Amino acid sequence: MEGLTLSEAEQRYYCDLFSYCDTESTKKVASNGRVLELFRAAQLPNDVVMQIMELCGATRLGYFGRSQFYIALKLVAVAQSGLPLRVESLNTVKDLPLPRFVVSKNEQESRHTALYSSDADNPASYSGVIPPPPGRIQVKKGSVSHDAVQQRTSTDQQESTSPVVSPQQSPPTSPHTWRKHNRHPSGGNNERPLAGPGPFWAPFSEAQPGSSTSSDPIWSGHSPPPHQENWVSFADTPPTSALLAMHPASVQDQTTVRTVASATTTNEIRRQSSSYDDPWKITDEQRQYYVNQFKTIQPDLNGFIPGSAAKEFFTKSKLPILELSHIWELSDFDKDGALTLDEFCAAFHLVVARKNGYDLPEKLPESLMPKLIDLEDSTEVGEQTGEVGYSSSPAEAPPSKSPSMPSLNQTWPELNQSSEQWETFSERSSSSQTLTQFDSNIAPADPDTAIVHPVPIRMTPSKIHMQEMELKRTGSDHANPTSPLLVKPPDLPEENKMSSSVKFTAGNTVNGYSSSDSYTSDPEQIGSTVTRQRSHSGTSPDNTAPPPPPPRPHPSHSRSSSLDMNRSFSVTPGQQQAGVVAYPPAVPPRPQPSQGAGPHVHRPVDAEGLIAHTSTSPQQIPEQPNFADFSQFEAFAVSGVNKEEDDEIETHSEVLQVEKPSDSASSLRVAKADGRVEDKAPANVPTSAGKGTTPLAPPPKPIRRRLKSEDELKPEAEEHTQKTGVIAAVLASQPSIPRSVGKDKKAIQASIRRNKETNTVLARLNSELQQQLKDVLEERISLEVQLEQLRPFSHL
Amino acid sequence: VPVSVICSPPQNYPLYIRSVPTENELKFHYTVHTSLDVVDEKISAMGKALVDQRELYLGLLYPTEDYKVYGYVTNSKVKFVMVVDSSNTALRDNEIRSMFRKLHNSYTDIMCNPFYNPGDCIHSRAFDNMVNSMMMQVC
């Protein structure tokens, strides 16, 4: 075959024609009826047709392959333009008009033929039968040039939407094709007896007497039952507006004709169609009908239709479950398993379109996206304004479309860039869409209310909310939340209306998310804050302060002996505090240098700990000059052991790293407290040596801990506001401490005894609880075994 | 090259299986099926303790010479198994986690669809698109 160069429009046109003729999808077309029909429709003399067939090689092959078919079509065009048929003319003739095919089947076509012929004088006009592959017709029609629409408007007052194709454009659609399309309803809708669907369909058909009467004669040739015709006609209104079919019944779509902005180059021609002539737009009557249907299920227009009710409702339409499932996926915008009014209208519209043979889109058309913007706080107001805007849409559709179109068109290319980001982009476009077109779906309420969301957002447009949903889902992924949100705000200013509120909400969202993120990363945060606090305290010259340990989830651990343990373990600065409980610290250099004589606020804690110590706890560290300070706190420690210990724990959260079993910890703590007390006791008594020996049988841990805590606490004293109370108490008691040394000793011992008793009680309780736990676990295991035996197949 | 994704309910029949390089598909199907046993083993070993997000992701089930198998189980004991090419060293654990998360999200979206009966094979176009895009992204 000779090489054949086709322009883009020709390419498309031929492809469609080929697909139309290729009824069996075998990629080659026998000289069957379709092809012959087509050639006859070219209104060429028979011998010319024979010549064409010969030239393209079909007679040789016996069938029309794709290339032969294309050549034949080109030759038809050549012949129609009056040029002699030559093989060379295939490529030499430039600017060849597209071949014209006039089909004369019945009155419809004759009417259309008249329409076509009326435009025959327009050299630039083409009318063609473009049998679309099922489901693409609307797309194709959408891509028709828009000036065609306007030209048609002049020629056919009835058909304002009849398309006129410029030479380089693909031919316009025609009612013929529309009919054909209807004949090949994908999914076999044709067989569905629409006459018998639920009652809700019938009223609708009655509601369209005007359109139906006009469309009935058109569709009379169709096998579908009248109801379907009504549906068809009704559904025609939005599609035909985009399809620009020369459909007499499309009068009502006259107002929906729009000026076409240049269609963006996307693979999805549907996008193109929607960019200028939205086939998915819902007209007023449709919208009203949908709203009424919604009310029958859910009286509250701001409420939701639960999934099960919606399922029943749409199952009545007799679409296959798979398609209904897809419709649901498309229309449930917020994925909450329920339909708001907008979502319901979108779903209903898709069902209607599907029943009329339109293929379901892969993604929700922008005009069907629910308006999630709550410009006003009250949903009623929003709805009312939306209604008003909607009702006035026909009049202002053309002007309103054009300004919005460019922005939409700009968004389309981006939409195709990354499928992953399609949500964000499409939401953005939908928001821009809804911003400028009030004739889109109304958003009476924020459909996001059904979504459980940590950050309540009523003012956010859909995209923001979708983002939040995305973010919420990727909850633990802290990296994500901020990035898409941050991407969004820059885009938001583009939108006239929502810019401020969007930004605001976006900001809120970001904040919300950052807070939620911080919430999810609570332990880390706590640790970080704790470390920060510690670092603050550490700023003061604390040469002995060890590095902040990992965060402690329970800073308010009341009886956490781990605190003690930590403190005891943190013998020397830098010594690791990682909760090694049983780590027997080496003998600490008892005389910690920085032990000042100032009132050690934290000391009260130590003091009490010390007080609680048994006198038997060995105290390895000899007396220290600073002990004298602690003696002041001893009297205190007796009374406020627990409280101060708590405070101590809180303040020294860093030391609270270790978590130990409570009993052992408590015992240790008591021991340490003893040690500490003992440490301090000698401090009280100037006899350092004597006192040094008495305290603290337990390992030097408590001592060390005290030391460390002393060291740390001293510098931290000023910064720990929590200790103010303790400090005050301590300070108050300080004067009295020296006097009551002797009494302190007894008090210490008494408290030690008490603590020991408490300790044993707790230990007993703990063991009992452990025993109970074991029993319960055993029971559980036995129950699970039984369950496994009873369950036949599942093994989880 | 993530070659295969499968999700299966506790009864261990696949609800959805998709492989990107379609040749040798059967081998991946086999691999995925055998790895379900490993998933089961991990789940039972984990005990019936509550499942939180971390435990949902099972990590590398087992590596072979050609590919690695990752597992993920949802709260409702629906298992996701992903087989990726070992030569794809750029694929980090976090990415696998995010892929599983996306799978889980899409799966919950399908569940929200009232027209989907749990236990049916998944025919959702949105799910297909998501899986395809995910696999293309890694390829």
PDB file of C-alpha atoms in Angstrom, chain A residues 24-257:
ATOM      1  CA  GLU A  24     -16.663  -8.035  14.733  1.00  0.00           C
ATOM      2  CA  SER A  25     -13.589  -6.328  15.946  1.00  0.00           C
ATOM      3  CA  THR A  26     -11.423  -8.318  13.727  1.00  0.00           C
ATOM      4  CA  LYS A  27      -9.480  -5.383  12.505  1.00  0.00           C
ATOM      5  CA  LYS A  28     -10.488  -6.091   9.026  1.00  0.00           C
ATOM      6  CA  VAL A  29     -13.707  -5.265   7.465  1.00  0.00           C
ATOM      7  CA  ALA A  30     -15.228  -7.499   4.971  1.00  0.00           C
ATOM      8  CA  SER A  31     -17.162  -6.003   2.203  1.00  0.00           C
ATOM      9  CA  ASN A  32     -20.195  -6.321   4.249  1.00  0.00           C
ATOM     10  CA  GLY A  33     -23.177  -4.187   4.619  1.00  0.00           C
ATOM     11  CA  ARG A  34     -21.641  -1.569   6.774  1.00  0.00           C
ATOM     12  CA  VAL A  35     -18.909  -0.693   4.413  1.00  0.00           C
ATOM     13  CA  LEU A  36     -21.153  -0.718   1.449  1.00  0.00           C
ATOM     14  CA  GLU A  37     -23.611   1.369   3.333  1.00  0.00           C
ATOM     15  CA  LEU A  38     -20.912   3.752   4.101  1.00  0.00           C
ATOM     16  CA  PHE A  39     -19.811   4.067   0.580  1.00  0.00           C
ATOM     17  CA  ARG A  40     -23.303   4.416  -0.613  1.00  0.00           C
ATOM     18  CA  ALA A  41     -23.746   7.116   1.899  1.00  0.00           C
ATOM     19  CA  ALA A  42     -20.900   8.895   0.299  1.00  0.00           C
ATOM     20  CA  GLN A  43     -23.307   9.551  -2.508  1.00  0.00           C
ATOM     21  CA  LEU A  44     -20.852   8.653  -5.118  1.00  0.00           C
ATOM     22  CA  PRO A  45     -21.698   6.913  -8.303  1.00  0.00           C
ATOM     23  CA  ASN A  46     -21.333   3.212  -8.096  1.00  0.00           C
ATOM     24  CA  ASP A  47     -18.550   2.975 -10.531  1.00  0.00           C
ATOM     25  CA  VAL A  48     -16.607   5.465  -8.535  1.00  0.00           C
ATOM     26  CA  VAL A  49     -17.128   3.328  -5.533  1.00  0.00           C
ATOM     27  CA  MET A  50     -15.902   0.316  -7.406  1.00  0.00           C
ATOM     28  CA  GLN A  51     -12.930   2.261  -8.529  1.00  0.00           C
ATOM     29  CA  ILE A  52     -12.173   3.264  -5.033  1.00  0.00           C
ATOM     30  CA  MET A  53     -12.410  -0.226  -3.801  1.00  0.00           C
ATOM     31  CA  GLU A  54     -10.088  -1.356  -6.471  1.00  0.00           C
ATOM     32  CA  LEU A  55      -7.607   1.327  -5.785  1.00  0.00           C
ATOM     33  CA  CYS A  56      -7.414   0.695  -2.140  1.00  0.00           C
ATOM     34  CA  GLY A  57      -6.788  -2.908  -2.749  1.00  0.00           C
ATOM     35  CA  ALA A  58      -9.816  -4.298  -1.083  1.00  0.00           C
ATOM     36  CA  THR A  59     -10.834  -6.216  -4.116  1.00  0.00           C
ATOM     37  CA  ARG A  60      -7.466  -7.777  -4.116  1.00  0.00           C
ATOM     38  CA  LEU A  61      -7.586  -8.795  -0.567  1.00  0.00           C
ATOM     39  CA  GLY A  62     -11.219  -9.484  -0.419  1.00  0.00           C
ATOM     40  CA  TYR A  63     -11.690  -7.426   2.644  1.00  0.00           C
ATOM     41  CA  PHE A  64     -10.916  -4.050   4.022  1.00  0.00           C
ATOM     42  CA  GLY A  65      -7.978  -3.972   6.274  1.00  0.00           C
ATOM     43  CA  ARG A  66      -7.455  -0.844   8.242  1.00  0.00           C
ATOM     44  CA  SER A  67      -5.114   0.686   5.769  1.00  0.00           C
ATOM     45  CA  GLN A  68      -7.343  -0.229   2.895  1.00  0.00           C
ATOM     46  CA  PHE A  69     -10.222   1.260   4.651  1.00  0.00           C
ATOM     47  CA  TYR A  70      -8.395   4.453   5.286  1.00  0.00           C
ATOM     48  CA  ILE A  71      -7.311   4.701   1.723  1.00  0.00           C
ATOM     49  CA  ALA A  72     -10.804   4.096   0.620  1.00  0.00           C
ATOM     50  CA  LEU A  73     -12.068   6.842   2.820  1.00  0.00           C
ATOM     51  CA  LYS A  74      -9.499   9.195   1.546  1.00  0.00           C
ATOM     52  CA  LEU A  75     -10.413   8.325  -1.972  1.00  0.00           C
ATOM     53  CA  VAL A  76     -13.991   8.995  -1.139  1.00  0.00           C
ATOM     54  CA  ALA A  77     -13.000  12.388   0.025  1.00  0.00           C
ATOM     55  CA  VAL A  78     -11.059  12.899  -3.101  1.00  0.00           C
ATOM     56  CA  ALA A  79     -13.967  11.866  -5.187  1.00  0.00           C
ATOM     57  CA  GLN A  80     -16.361  14.004  -3.300  1.00  0.00           C
ATOM     58  CA  SER A  81     -14.276  17.013  -3.842  1.00  0.00           C
ATOM     59  CA  GLY A  82     -14.417  16.344  -7.484  1.00  0.00           C
ATOM     60  CA  LEU A  83     -10.862  15.373  -8.006  1.00  0.00           C
ATOM     61  CA  PRO A  84      -9.978  12.506 -10.225  1.00  0.00           C
ATOM     62  CA  LEU A  85      -9.304   9.290  -8.469  1.00  0.00           C
ATOM     63  CA  ARG A  86      -5.700   8.595  -8.488  1.00  0.00           C
ATOM     64  CA  VAL A  87      -3.519   6.787  -6.133  1.00  0.00           C
ATOM     65  CA  GLU A  88      -1.170   9.675  -6.136  1.00  0.00           C
ATOM     66  CA  SER A  89      -3.901  11.949  -5.140  1.00  0.00           C
ATOM     67  CA  LEU A  90      -3.940  10.323  -1.808  1.00  0.00           C
ATOM     68  CA  ASN A  91      -0.995  12.148  -0.546  1.00  0.00           C
ATOM     69  CA  THR A  92      -0.739  14.997  -2.889  1.00  0.00           C
ATOM     70  CA  VAL A  93      -4.002  16.609  -2.207  1.00  0.00           C
ATOM     71  CA  LYS A  94      -3.649  18.807   0.743  1.00  0.00           C
ATOM     72  CA  ASP A  95      -6.418  20.125   2.819  1.00  0.00           C
ATOM     73  CA  LEU A  96      -8.724  17.530   1.582  1.00  0.00           C
ATOM     74  CA  PRO A  97     -12.095  17.773   3.181  1.00  0.00           C
ATOM     75  CA  LEU A  98     -13.228  14.828   5.112  1.00  0.00           C
ATOM     76  CA  PRO A  99     -15.396  12.413   3.259  1.00  0.00           C
ATOM     77  CA  ARG A 100     -19.021  12.997   3.687  1.00  0.00           C
ATOM     78  CA  PHE A 101     -21.378  10.254   4.324  1.00  0.00           C
ATOM     79  CA  VAL A 102     -24.996  10.802   4.216  1.00  0.00           C
ATOM     80  CA  VAL A 103     -27.065   8.057   5.507  1.00  0.00           C
ATOM     81  CA  SER A 104     -30.633   7.816   4.499  1.00  0.00           C
ATOM     82  CA  LYS A 105     -32.276   5.249   6.609  1.00  0.00           C
ATOM     83  CA  ASN A 106     -35.581   6.582   7.614  1.00  0.00           C
ATOM     84  CA  GLU A 107     -37.243   9.760   8.370  1.00  0.00           C
ATOM     85  CA  GLN A 108     -34.704  10.499  10.972  1.00  0.00           C
ATOM     86  CA  GLU A 109     -31.912  10.391   8.630  1.00  0.00           C
ATOM     87  CA  SER A 110     -33.806  12.203   6.032  1.00  0.00           C
ATOM     88  CA  ARG A 111     -34.317  14.913   8.508  1.00  0.00           C
ATOM     89  CA  HIS A 112     -30.728  14.817   9.381  1.00  0.00           C
ATOM     90  CA  THR A 113     -29.864  14.712   5.781  1.00  0.00           C
ATOM     91  CA  ALA A 114     -31.769  17.839   5.369  1.00  0.00           C
ATOM     92  CA  LEU A 115     -29.857  19.322   8.139  1.00  0.00           C
ATOM     93  CA  TYR A 116     -26.685  18.161   6.694  1.00  0.00           C
ATOM     94  CA  SER A 117     -27.529  19.367   3.278  1.00  0.00           C
ATOM     95  CA  SER A 118     -28.523  22.650   4.680  1.00  0.00           C
ATOM     96  CA  ASP A 119     -25.001  23.050   5.642  1.00  0.00           C
ATOM     97  CA  ALA A 120     -23.689  21.773   2.431  1.00  0.00           C
ATOM     98  CA  ASP A 121     -23.199  25.234   1.217  1.00  0.00           C
ATOM     99  CA  ASN A 122     -20.798  25.742   3.966  1.00  0.00           C
ATOM    100  CA  PRO A 123     -17.649  24.429   2.553  1.00  0.00           C
ATOM    101  CA  ALA A 124     -16.181  24.125   5.889  1.00  0.00           C
ATOM    102  CA  SER A 125     -18.927  22.093   7.297  1.00  0.00           C
ATOM    103  CA  TYR A 126     -19.060  18.431   7.429  1.00  0.00           C
ATOM    104  CA  SER A 127     -21.642  16.174   8.541  1.00  0.00           C
ATOM    105  CA  GLY A 128     -20.631  12.730   9.007  1.00  0.00           C
ATOM    106  CA  VAL A 129     -21.820   9.598  10.355  1.00  0.00           C
ATOM    107  CA  ILE A 130     -19.381   8.811  12.939  1.00  0.00           C
ATOM    108  CA  PRO A 131     -20.280   5.521  14.386  1.00  0.00           C
ATOM    109  CA  PRO A 132     -18.481   5.681  17.575  1.00  0.00           C
ATOM    110  CA  PRO A 133     -17.076   2.797  19.382  1.00  0.00           C
ATOM    111  CA  PRO A 134     -19.523   2.378  22.112  1.00  0.00           C
ATOM    112  CA  GLY A 135     -18.867   4.770  24.820  1.00  0.00           C
ATOM    113  CA  ARG A 136     -16.674   7.109  22.945  1.00  0.00           C
ATOM    114  CA  ILE A 137     -19.223   8.906  21.026  1.00  0.00           C
ATOM    115  CA  GLN A 138     -19.785  11.486  23.569  1.00  0.00           C
ATOM    116  CA  VAL A 139     -16.157  12.041  23.784  1.00  0.00           C
ATOM    117  CA  LYS A 140     -15.788  12.413  20.123  1.00  0.00           C
ATOM    118  CA  LYS A 141     -18.637  14.687  19.873  1.00  0.00           C
ATOM    119  CA  GLY A 142     -17.224  16.673  22.580  1.00  0.00           C
ATOM    120  CA  SER A 143     -14.139  17.274  20.672  1.00  0.00           C
ATOM    121  CA  VAL A 144     -16.013  18.823  17.878  1.00  0.00           C
ATOM    122  CA  SER A 145     -15.138  22.359  17.286  1.00  0.00           C
ATOM    123  CA  HIS A 146     -17.216  24.790  19.045  1.00  0.00           C
ATOM    124  CA  ASP A 147     -17.496  27.253  16.352  1.00  0.00           C
ATOM    125  CA  ALA A 148     -19.326  24.464  14.701  1.00  0.00           C
ATOM    126  CA  VAL A 149     -21.860  24.780  17.374  1.00  0.00           C
ATOM    127  CA  GLN A 150     -22.299  28.400  16.806  1.00  0.00           C
ATOM    128  CA  GLN A 151     -22.542  28.066  13.125  1.00  0.00           C
ATOM    129  CA  ARG A 152     -25.119  25.448  13.435  1.00  0.00           C
ATOM    130  CA  THR A 153     -27.023  27.585  15.724  1.00  0.00           C
ATOM    131  CA  SER A 154     -27.528  29.988  12.987  1.00  0.00           C
ATOM    132  CA  THR A 155     -28.443  27.489  10.407  1.00  0.00           C
ATOM    133  CA  ASP A 156     -30.780  25.490  12.428  1.00  0.00           C
ATOM    134  CA  GLN A 157     -32.762  27.359  14.868  1.00  0.00           C
ATOM    135  CA  GLN A 158     -33.952  24.194  16.348  1.00  0.00           C
ATOM    136  CA  GLU A 159     -30.606  22.662  16.617  1.00  0.00           C
ATOM    137  CA  SER A 160     -28.561  25.128  18.396  1.00  0.00           C
ATOM    138  CA  THR A 161     -26.086  22.499  19.159  1.00  0.00           C
ATOM    139  CA  SER A 162     -25.540  21.095  15.778  1.00  0.00           C
ATOM    140  CA  PRO A 163     -21.894  21.024  15.232  1.00  0.00           C
ATOM    141  CA  VAL A 164     -20.062  22.434  12.323  1.00  0.00           C
ATOM    142  CA  VAL A 165     -16.745  21.020  11.687  1.00  0.00           C
ATOM    143  CA  SER A 166     -13.939  22.903  10.273  1.00  0.00           C
ATOM    144  CA  PRO A 167     -11.868  21.050   7.801  1.00  0.00           C
ATOM    145  CA  GLN A 168      -9.309  20.008  10.220  1.00  0.00           C
ATOM    146  CA  GLN A 169     -11.701  18.960  12.858  1.00  0.00           C
ATOM    147  CA  SER A 170     -13.252  15.652  13.332  1.00  0.00           C
ATOM    148  CA  PRO A 171     -16.681  15.450  11.971  1.00  0.00           C
ATOM    149  CA  PRO A 172     -19.555  16.293  14.162  1.00  0.00           C
ATOM    150  CA  THR A 173     -21.733  13.769  15.678  1.00  0.00           C
ATOM    151  CA  SER A 174     -25.150  13.278  14.481  1.00  0.00           C
ATOM    152  CA  PRO A 175     -28.307  11.946  15.793  1.00  0.00           C
ATOM    153  CA  HIS A 176     -27.708   9.027  13.602  1.00  0.00           C
ATOM    154  CA  THR A 177     -24.632   8.194  15.444  1.00  0.00           C
ATOM    155  CA  TRP A 178     -26.345   8.890  18.613  1.00  0.00           C
ATOM    156  CA  ARG A 179     -28.926   6.425  17.643  1.00  0.00           C
ATOM    157  CA  LYS A 180     -26.347   3.941  16.724  1.00  0.00           C
ATOM    158  CA  HIS A 181     -24.659   4.511  19.924  1.00  0.00           C
ATOM    159  CA  ASN A 182     -27.805   3.820  21.674  1.00  0.00           C
ATOM    160  CA  ARG A 183     -28.075   0.670  19.763  1.00  0.00           C
ATOM    161  CA  HIS A 184     -24.867  -0.528  21.117  1.00  0.00           C
ATOM    162  CA  PRO A 185     -25.353   0.230  24.665  1.00  0.00           C
ATOM    163  CA  SER A 186     -22.425  -1.065  26.470  1.00  0.00           C
ATOM    164  CA  GLY A 187     -23.366  -3.501  28.991  1.00  0.00           C
ATOM    165  CA  GLY A 188     -26.470  -4.452  27.242  1.00  0.00           C
ATOM    166  CA  ASN A 189     -28.659  -1.848  28.691  1.00  0.00           C
ATOM    167  CA  ASN A 190     -30.830  -2.099  25.740  1.00  0.00           C
ATOM    168  CA  GLU A 191     -32.327  -5.277  26.823  1.00  0.00           C
ATOM    169  CA  ARG A 192     -33.243  -3.878  30.074  1.00  0.00           C
ATOM    170  CA  PRO A 193     -36.935  -3.361  30.106  1.00  0.00           C
ATOM    171  CA  LEU A 194     -37.091   0.053  31.407  1.00  0.00           C
ATOM    172  CA  ALA A 195     -40.747  -0.184  31.340  1.00  0.00           C
ATOM    173  CA  GLY A 196     -40.610  -2.239  34.382  1.00  0.00           C
ATOM    174  CA  PRO A 197     -38.133  -0.626  36.659  1.00  0.00           C
ATOM    175  CA  GLY A 198     -39.296   0.851  39.889  1.00  0.00           C
ATOM    176  CA  PRO A 199     -42.077   3.294  40.031  1.00  0.00           C
ATOM    177  CA  PHE A 200     -39.640   6.027  40.437  1.00  0.00           C
ATOM    178  CA  TRP A 201     -38.648   5.822  36.871  1.00  0.00           C
ATOM    179  CA  ALA A 202     -42.141   6.225  35.590  1.00  0.00           C
ATOM    180  CA  PRO A 203     -42.887   9.527  37.178  1.00  0.00           C
ATOM    181  CA  PHE A 204     -39.786  10.806  35.712  1.00  0.00           C
ATOM    182  CA  SER A 205     -40.745   9.885  32.272  1.00  0.00           C
ATOM    183  CA  GLU A 206     -44.012  11.569  32.732  1.00  0.00           C
ATOM    184  CA  ALA A 207     -42.285  14.617  33.845  1.00  0.00           C
ATOM    185  CA  GLN A 208     -40.713  14.994  30.506  1.00  0.00           C
ATOM    186  CA  PRO A 209     -43.619  15.233  28.205  1.00  0.00           C
ATOM    187  CA  GLY A 210     -42.173  18.040  26.250  1.00  0.00           C
ATOM    188  CA  SER A 211     -38.913  16.471  25.473  1.00  0.00           C
ATOM    189  CA  SER A 212     -40.332  13.078  25.008  1.00  0.00           C
ATOM    190  CA  THR A 213     -42.803  14.171  22.424  1.00  0.00           C
ATOM    191  CA  SER A 214     -40.145  15.759  20.440  1.00  0.00           C
ATOM    192  CA  SER A 215     -37.820  12.915  20.840  1.00  0.00           C
ATOM    193  CA  ASP A 216     -40.297  10.165  20.293  1.00  0.00           C
ATOM    194  CA  PRO A 217     -40.479  10.538  16.610  1.00  0.00           C
ATOM    195  CA  ILE A 218     -36.786  10.556  16.508  1.00  0.00           C
ATOM    196  CA  TRP A 219     -36.435   7.452  18.427  1.00  0.00           C
ATOM    197  CA  SER A 220     -39.387   5.721  17.130  1.00  0.00           C
ATOM    198  CA  GLY A 221     -37.176   3.620  15.072  1.00  0.00           C
ATOM    199  CA  HIS A 222     -35.630   2.259  18.129  1.00  0.00           C
ATOM    200  CA  SER A 223     -36.503  -0.925  19.728  1.00  0.00           C
ATOM    201  CA  PRO A 224     -36.161   0.303  23.256  1.00  0.00           C
ATOM    202  CA  PRO A 225     -39.403   0.721  25.024  1.00  0.00           C
ATOM    203  CA  PRO A 226     -40.916   4.116  25.355  1.00  0.00           C
ATOM    204  CA  HIS A 227     -39.756   4.518  28.832  1.00  0.00           C
ATOM    205  CA  GLN A 228     -36.293   4.174  27.788  1.00  0.00           C
ATOM    206  CA  GLU A 229     -36.855   6.698  25.136  1.00  0.00           C
ATOM    207  CA  ASN A 230     -38.051   9.037  27.677  1.00  0.00           C
ATOM    208  CA  TRP A 231     -35.021   8.354  29.653  1.00  0.00           C
ATOM    209  CA  VAL A 232     -32.984   8.724  26.621  1.00  0.00           C
ATOM    210  CA  SER A 233     -34.484  11.973  25.775  1.00  0.00           C
ATOM    211  CA  PHE A 234     -34.170  13.189  29.228  1.00  0.00           C
ATOM    212  CA  ALA A 235     -30.679  12.074  29.499  1.00  0.00           C
ATOM    213  CA  ASP A 236     -30.035  13.465  26.134  1.00  0.00           C
ATOM    214  CA  THR A 237     -30.289  16.914  27.360  1.00  0.00           C
ATOM    215  CA  PRO A 238     -26.990  17.054  29.064  1.00  0.00           C
ATOM    216  CA  PRO A 239     -25.123  14.771  26.758  1.00  0.00           C
ATOM    217  CA  THR A 240     -26.397  16.244  23.618  1.00  0.00           C
ATOM    218  CA  SER A 241     -25.347  19.571  24.747  1.00  0.00           C
ATOM    219  CA  ALA A 242     -21.914  18.253  24.731  1.00  0.00           C
ATOM    220  CA  LEU A 243     -22.399  15.854  21.959  1.00  0.00           C
ATOM    221  CA  LEU A 244     -23.723  18.594  19.828  1.00  0.00           C
ATOM    222  CA  ALA A 245     -25.747  16.042  18.109  1.00  0.00           C
ATOM    223  CA  MET A 246     -28.093  17.317  15.568  1.00  0.00           C
ATOM    224  CA  HIS A 247     -30.915  16.209  17.542  1.00  0.00           C
ATOM    225  CA  PRO A 248     -34.187  17.915  17.207  1.00  0.00           C
ATOM    226  CA  ALA A 249     -34.939  17.088  20.725  1.00  0.00           C
ATOM    227  CA  SER A 250     -32.015  18.939  21.996  1.00  0.00           C
ATOM    228  CA  VAL A 251     -33.777  22.205  21.888  1.00  0.00           C
ATOM    229  CA  GLN A 252     -33.642  22.540  25.546  1.00  0.00           C
ATOM    230  CA  ASP A 253     -29.947  22.248  25.418  1.00  0.00           C
ATOM    231  CA  GLN A 254     -29.728  25.319  23.426  1.00  0.00           C
ATOM    232  CA  THR A 255     -28.943  27.258  26.449  1.00  0.00           C
ATOM    233  CA  THR A 256     -26.217  24.952  27.465  1.00  0.00           C
ATOM    234  CA  VAL A 257     -24.197  25.561  24.403  1.00  0.00           C
TER     235      VAL A 257
END
